[in-house]
Short mmCIF file of C-alpha atoms in Angstrom, two decimals:
data_model
loop_
_atom_site.label_atom_id
_atom_site.label_comp_id
_atom_site.label_asym_id
_atom_site.label_seq_id
_atom_site.Cartn_x
_atom_site.Cartn_y
_atom_site.Cartn_z
CA ASP A 224 -12.27 9.60 -29.14
CA ILE A 225 -11.58 9.98 -32.86
CA HIS A 226 -14.38 8.55 -34.94
CA MET A 227 -13.54 7.12 -38.37
CA THR A 228 -16.25 7.21 -41.03
CA GLN A 229 -15.54 4.89 -43.94
CA ASN A 230 -17.39 4.78 -47.24
CA PRO A 231 -18.80 3.01 -49.06
CA VAL A 232 -19.95 0.11 -46.90
CA SER A 233 -19.63 -2.17 -49.91
CA LEU A 234 -18.79 -1.97 -53.57
CA SER A 235 -18.61 -4.22 -56.55
CA ALA A 236 -16.04 -4.00 -59.33
CA PHE A 237 -14.88 -5.82 -62.45
CA ILE A 238 -11.38 -7.09 -62.94
CA GLY A 239 -9.25 -4.18 -64.09
CA ASP A 240 -11.48 -1.48 -62.61
CA LYS A 241 -10.28 1.34 -60.39
CA VAL A 242 -11.96 1.77 -57.01
CA THR A 243 -11.59 4.29 -54.21
CA ILE A 244 -12.47 3.87 -50.56
CA THR A 245 -12.67 6.94 -48.38
CA CYS A 246 -12.11 7.43 -44.69
CA ARG A 247 -12.99 10.57 -42.77
CA ALA A 248 -11.70 11.28 -39.29
CA SER A 249 -13.67 13.32 -36.77
CA GLN A 250 -10.59 15.50 -36.26
CA ASP A 251 -7.25 16.15 -37.92
CA ILE A 252 -5.11 13.02 -37.61
CA SER A 253 -2.07 14.42 -39.44
CA ARG A 254 -1.80 11.44 -41.80
CA TYR A 255 -1.52 8.93 -38.95
CA LEU A 256 -3.69 6.54 -40.87
CA GLY A 257 -3.27 2.92 -41.80
CA TRP A 258 -5.13 0.57 -44.12
CA TYR A 259 -5.76 -3.13 -43.60
CA GLN A 260 -7.13 -5.85 -45.82
CA GLN A 261 -9.11 -8.72 -44.36
CA LYS A 262 -10.04 -11.63 -46.56
CA GLN A 263 -12.88 -13.94 -45.59
CA GLY A 264 -11.91 -16.15 -42.68
CA GLN A 265 -8.48 -14.57 -42.28
CA SER A 266 -6.79 -12.11 -39.98
CA PRO A 267 -6.31 -8.54 -41.17
CA LYS A 268 -3.21 -7.75 -43.19
CA PHE A 269 -1.39 -4.44 -42.79
CA LEU A 270 -1.19 -2.68 -46.17
CA MET A 271 -0.23 0.91 -45.67
CA TYR A 272 0.92 3.39 -43.05
CA TYR A 273 1.13 7.15 -42.72
CA ALA A 274 -1.67 7.43 -45.27
CA SER A 275 0.36 6.58 -48.36
CA ASN A 276 3.32 4.35 -47.51
CA LEU A 277 2.95 0.82 -48.83
CA LEU A 278 4.31 -2.08 -46.87
CA SER A 279 6.91 -4.17 -48.61
CA GLY A 280 5.25 -6.80 -50.76
CA VAL A 281 1.98 -4.94 -51.22
CA PRO A 282 1.21 -4.60 -54.93
CA SER A 283 1.74 -1.17 -56.43
CA ARG A 284 -1.87 -1.10 -57.66
CA PHE A 285 -2.70 -0.06 -54.09
CA SER A 286 -2.19 3.60 -53.29
CA GLY A 287 -3.23 5.95 -50.55
CA SER A 288 -3.63 9.67 -50.18
CA GLY A 289 -5.07 12.33 -47.96
CA SER A 290 -4.41 14.75 -45.18
CA GLY A 291 -6.17 16.38 -42.28
CA THR A 292 -9.43 14.55 -41.87
CA GLU A 293 -9.90 13.08 -45.38
CA TYR A 294 -8.13 9.97 -46.67
CA SER A 295 -8.56 7.46 -49.44
CA LEU A 296 -7.36 4.05 -50.58
CA THR A 297 -7.33 3.45 -54.33
CA ILE A 298 -6.91 0.16 -56.11
CA THR A 299 -6.05 0.64 -59.78
CA GLY A 300 -6.55 -2.45 -61.89
CA ILE A 301 -8.56 -4.70 -59.56
CA GLN A 302 -7.46 -8.33 -59.39
CA PRO A 303 -9.49 -11.33 -58.19
CA GLU A 304 -7.37 -11.62 -55.05
CA ASP A 305 -8.38 -8.12 -53.99
CA ALA A 306 -11.79 -9.36 -52.87
CA ALA A 307 -11.78 -8.50 -49.18
CA THR A 308 -12.94 -6.07 -46.56
CA TYR A 309 -10.75 -3.00 -46.14
CA PHE A 310 -10.42 -1.06 -42.89
CA CYS A 311 -8.83 2.27 -42.15
CA GLN A 312 -7.36 2.95 -38.70
CA GLN A 313 -6.10 6.08 -37.00
CA CYS A 314 -3.10 6.01 -34.70
CA TYR A 315 -2.98 9.73 -33.97
CA SER A 316 -4.23 9.18 -30.44
CA TYR A 317 -5.57 6.57 -28.06
CA PRO A 318 -8.01 4.95 -28.12
CA LEU A 319 -6.96 3.66 -31.52
CA THR A 320 -10.00 3.44 -33.76
CA PHE A 321 -10.98 1.75 -37.00
CA GLY A 322 -13.39 2.60 -39.74
CA SER A 323 -16.35 0.25 -40.07
CA GLY A 324 -14.96 -1.41 -43.17
CA THR A 325 -15.63 -1.56 -46.92
CA LYS A 326 -16.41 -4.91 -48.50
CA LEU A 327 -15.08 -5.19 -52.03
CA GLU A 328 -16.73 -7.76 -54.26
CA ILE A 329 -15.28 -8.77 -57.59
CA LYS A 330 -17.89 -9.27 -60.29
CA GLU B 471 8.80 -15.95 -39.43
CA VAL B 472 6.70 -13.92 -37.02
CA GLN B 473 4.00 -16.01 -35.35
CA LEU B 474 1.39 -15.07 -32.80
CA VAL B 475 -0.73 -17.88 -31.39
CA GLU B 476 -3.67 -17.09 -29.15
CA SER B 477 -5.35 -19.48 -26.74
CA GLY B 478 -7.69 -19.52 -23.78
CA GLY B 479 -10.97 -18.68 -25.43
CA GLY B 480 -14.25 -20.47 -25.02
CA LEU B 481 -17.82 -20.24 -23.79
CA VAL B 482 -18.26 -18.39 -20.50
CA GLN B 483 -21.27 -17.17 -18.57
CA PRO B 484 -21.94 -13.46 -18.11
CA GLY B 485 -20.14 -12.05 -15.11
CA ARG B 486 -17.43 -14.69 -15.16
CA SER B 487 -13.76 -14.37 -16.03
CA LEU B 488 -11.44 -15.67 -18.70
CA LYS B 489 -7.73 -15.26 -19.44
CA LEU B 490 -6.36 -15.19 -22.95
CA SER B 491 -2.75 -15.88 -23.87
CA CYS B 492 -0.72 -15.11 -26.97
CA VAL B 493 2.62 -16.80 -27.52
CA ALA B 494 4.97 -14.95 -29.84
CA SER B 495 7.85 -16.30 -31.90
CA GLY B 496 10.06 -15.27 -34.78
CA PHE B 497 11.01 -11.87 -33.34
CA THR B 498 12.41 -10.31 -30.18
CA PHE B 499 9.19 -10.05 -28.21
CA SER B 500 10.63 -7.75 -25.55
CA ASN B 501 11.31 -5.06 -28.17
CA TYR B 502 7.72 -4.55 -29.29
CA GLY B 503 4.51 -3.14 -27.96
CA MET B 504 1.58 -5.52 -28.19
CA ASN B 505 -2.15 -5.20 -28.54
CA TRP B 506 -5.43 -7.02 -28.24
CA ILE B 507 -8.02 -6.27 -30.90
CA ARG B 508 -11.41 -7.89 -31.17
CA GLN B 509 -14.00 -8.48 -33.84
CA ALA B 510 -17.58 -9.38 -33.01
CA PRO B 511 -19.15 -11.90 -35.40
CA GLY B 512 -19.78 -10.22 -38.74
CA LYS B 513 -18.64 -6.85 -37.42
CA GLY B 514 -15.68 -4.53 -37.65
CA LEU B 515 -12.48 -4.25 -35.67
CA GLU B 516 -12.25 -2.81 -32.18
CA TRP B 517 -8.92 -2.11 -30.52
CA VAL B 518 -9.05 -3.32 -26.90
CA ALA B 519 -5.72 -2.72 -25.19
CA TYR B 520 -2.05 -1.89 -25.66
CA ILE B 521 1.02 -2.64 -23.58
CA SER B 522 4.46 -1.21 -24.28
CA SER B 523 7.53 -3.38 -24.63
CA GLY B 524 8.55 -3.00 -21.00
CA SER B 525 5.00 -2.74 -19.64
CA SER B 526 5.50 0.90 -18.69
CA TYR B 527 2.62 2.15 -20.79
CA ILE B 528 -0.79 0.52 -20.87
CA TYR B 529 -3.94 1.81 -22.54
CA TYR B 530 -7.47 0.45 -22.75
CA ALA B 531 -10.62 1.06 -24.71
CA GLU B 532 -13.31 2.64 -22.56
CA THR B 533 -15.55 -0.37 -23.18
CA VAL B 534 -13.19 -2.65 -21.24
CA LYS B 535 -11.45 -0.30 -18.82
CA GLY B 536 -11.73 -1.57 -15.27
CA ARG B 537 -12.73 -5.06 -16.39
CA PHE B 538 -9.83 -6.21 -18.58
CA THR B 539 -6.13 -6.27 -17.74
CA ILE B 540 -3.38 -6.59 -20.32
CA SER B 541 0.00 -7.92 -19.21
CA ARG B 542 3.04 -9.63 -20.63
CA ASP B 543 5.89 -11.92 -19.62
CA ASN B 544 8.89 -11.14 -21.79
CA ALA B 545 10.79 -14.14 -20.46
CA LYS B 546 8.02 -16.38 -21.79
CA ASN B 547 7.33 -14.38 -24.97
CA THR B 548 3.71 -14.28 -23.92
CA LEU B 549 1.00 -11.63 -23.90
CA TYR B 550 -2.08 -11.96 -21.71
CA LEU B 551 -5.55 -10.52 -21.42
CA GLN B 552 -7.37 -11.10 -18.15
CA MET B 553 -11.06 -10.51 -18.70
CA THR B 554 -13.46 -10.16 -15.78
CA SER B 555 -17.14 -9.28 -15.41
CA LEU B 556 -17.71 -10.49 -18.92
CA ARG B 557 -20.77 -9.29 -20.82
CA SER B 558 -22.56 -10.58 -23.88
CA GLU B 559 -21.17 -7.66 -25.85
CA ASP B 560 -17.65 -8.97 -25.21
CA THR B 561 -18.42 -11.91 -27.50
CA ALA B 562 -15.85 -11.67 -30.28
CA LEU B 563 -12.81 -13.09 -31.96
CA TYR B 564 -9.84 -11.73 -30.04
CA TYR B 565 -6.66 -11.04 -31.95
CA CYS B 566 -3.21 -10.53 -30.57
CA ALA B 567 -1.34 -8.02 -32.74
CA ARG B 568 2.15 -6.60 -32.72
CA SER B 569 2.75 -2.86 -32.82
CA ALA B 570 4.65 -2.07 -36.01
CA ALA B 571 7.48 -0.16 -34.31
CA THR B 572 8.38 1.67 -31.13
CA ASP B 573 5.54 4.01 -30.24
CA SER B 574 3.70 2.93 -33.38
CA GLY B 575 -0.04 2.60 -33.31
CA TYR B 576 -0.12 0.37 -36.37
CA PHE B 577 -0.45 -3.41 -36.22
CA ASP B 578 1.93 -5.25 -38.51
CA TYR B 579 1.38 -8.87 -37.50
CA TRP B 580 -1.80 -10.51 -36.24
CA GLY B 581 -2.55 -13.90 -34.78
CA GLN B 582 -5.35 -16.07 -36.08
CA GLY B 583 -7.58 -15.08 -33.21
CA VAL B 584 -9.33 -16.89 -30.38
CA MET B 585 -13.10 -16.91 -29.96
CA VAL B 586 -14.72 -15.77 -26.75
CA THR B 587 -18.44 -16.35 -26.38
CA VAL B 588 -20.25 -14.87 -23.40
CA SER B 589 -23.61 -16.51 -22.95
CA SER B 590 -25.70 -18.19 -20.30
#
């Protein structure tokens, strides 16, 4: 199984800040990585696929990068509505696996 | 509008069985692979099972293999998860989620989830 290590577990940011969440796979996943946003009490929302491709409607302040085993999600210019937990997920092989999540708090 | 509505959850004793359903609408159900994903209270996401559009391909997480069965009825636009030999560690919110595209391992739409509590 491919293990996904996500960091940090939590972070706190001011409106307008830039934050980066990292995700490390236990083996090369060839950019088969997605990012999801889960707000409190809601279902996860699909944000990004193939490491850096934003879904339609996702604000451009979200961006993704990476290759091999190392990936990151960056939010540039944090907004209040970005308060959520973010999960990475690999779809390189089954079983599909998620990172443990990063909780973003807005100060 | 894509909608996925789960049902069938509840409180069940360890060792017993439960069957979840997910009714889909707003898209051609028979064209998409479907998944069950769960989230234990206050925890992260765990993919549970996948079934391809025509039920030809089925995959399970090791934690549920041999105990859970995923199935679908394309005529009824419904996805199922038959859970047997339930354990306390199966306690979670179970989401039905659509695969983003053919052979895609991403999940583009999620239901609101149905709670399963395994306790004596």
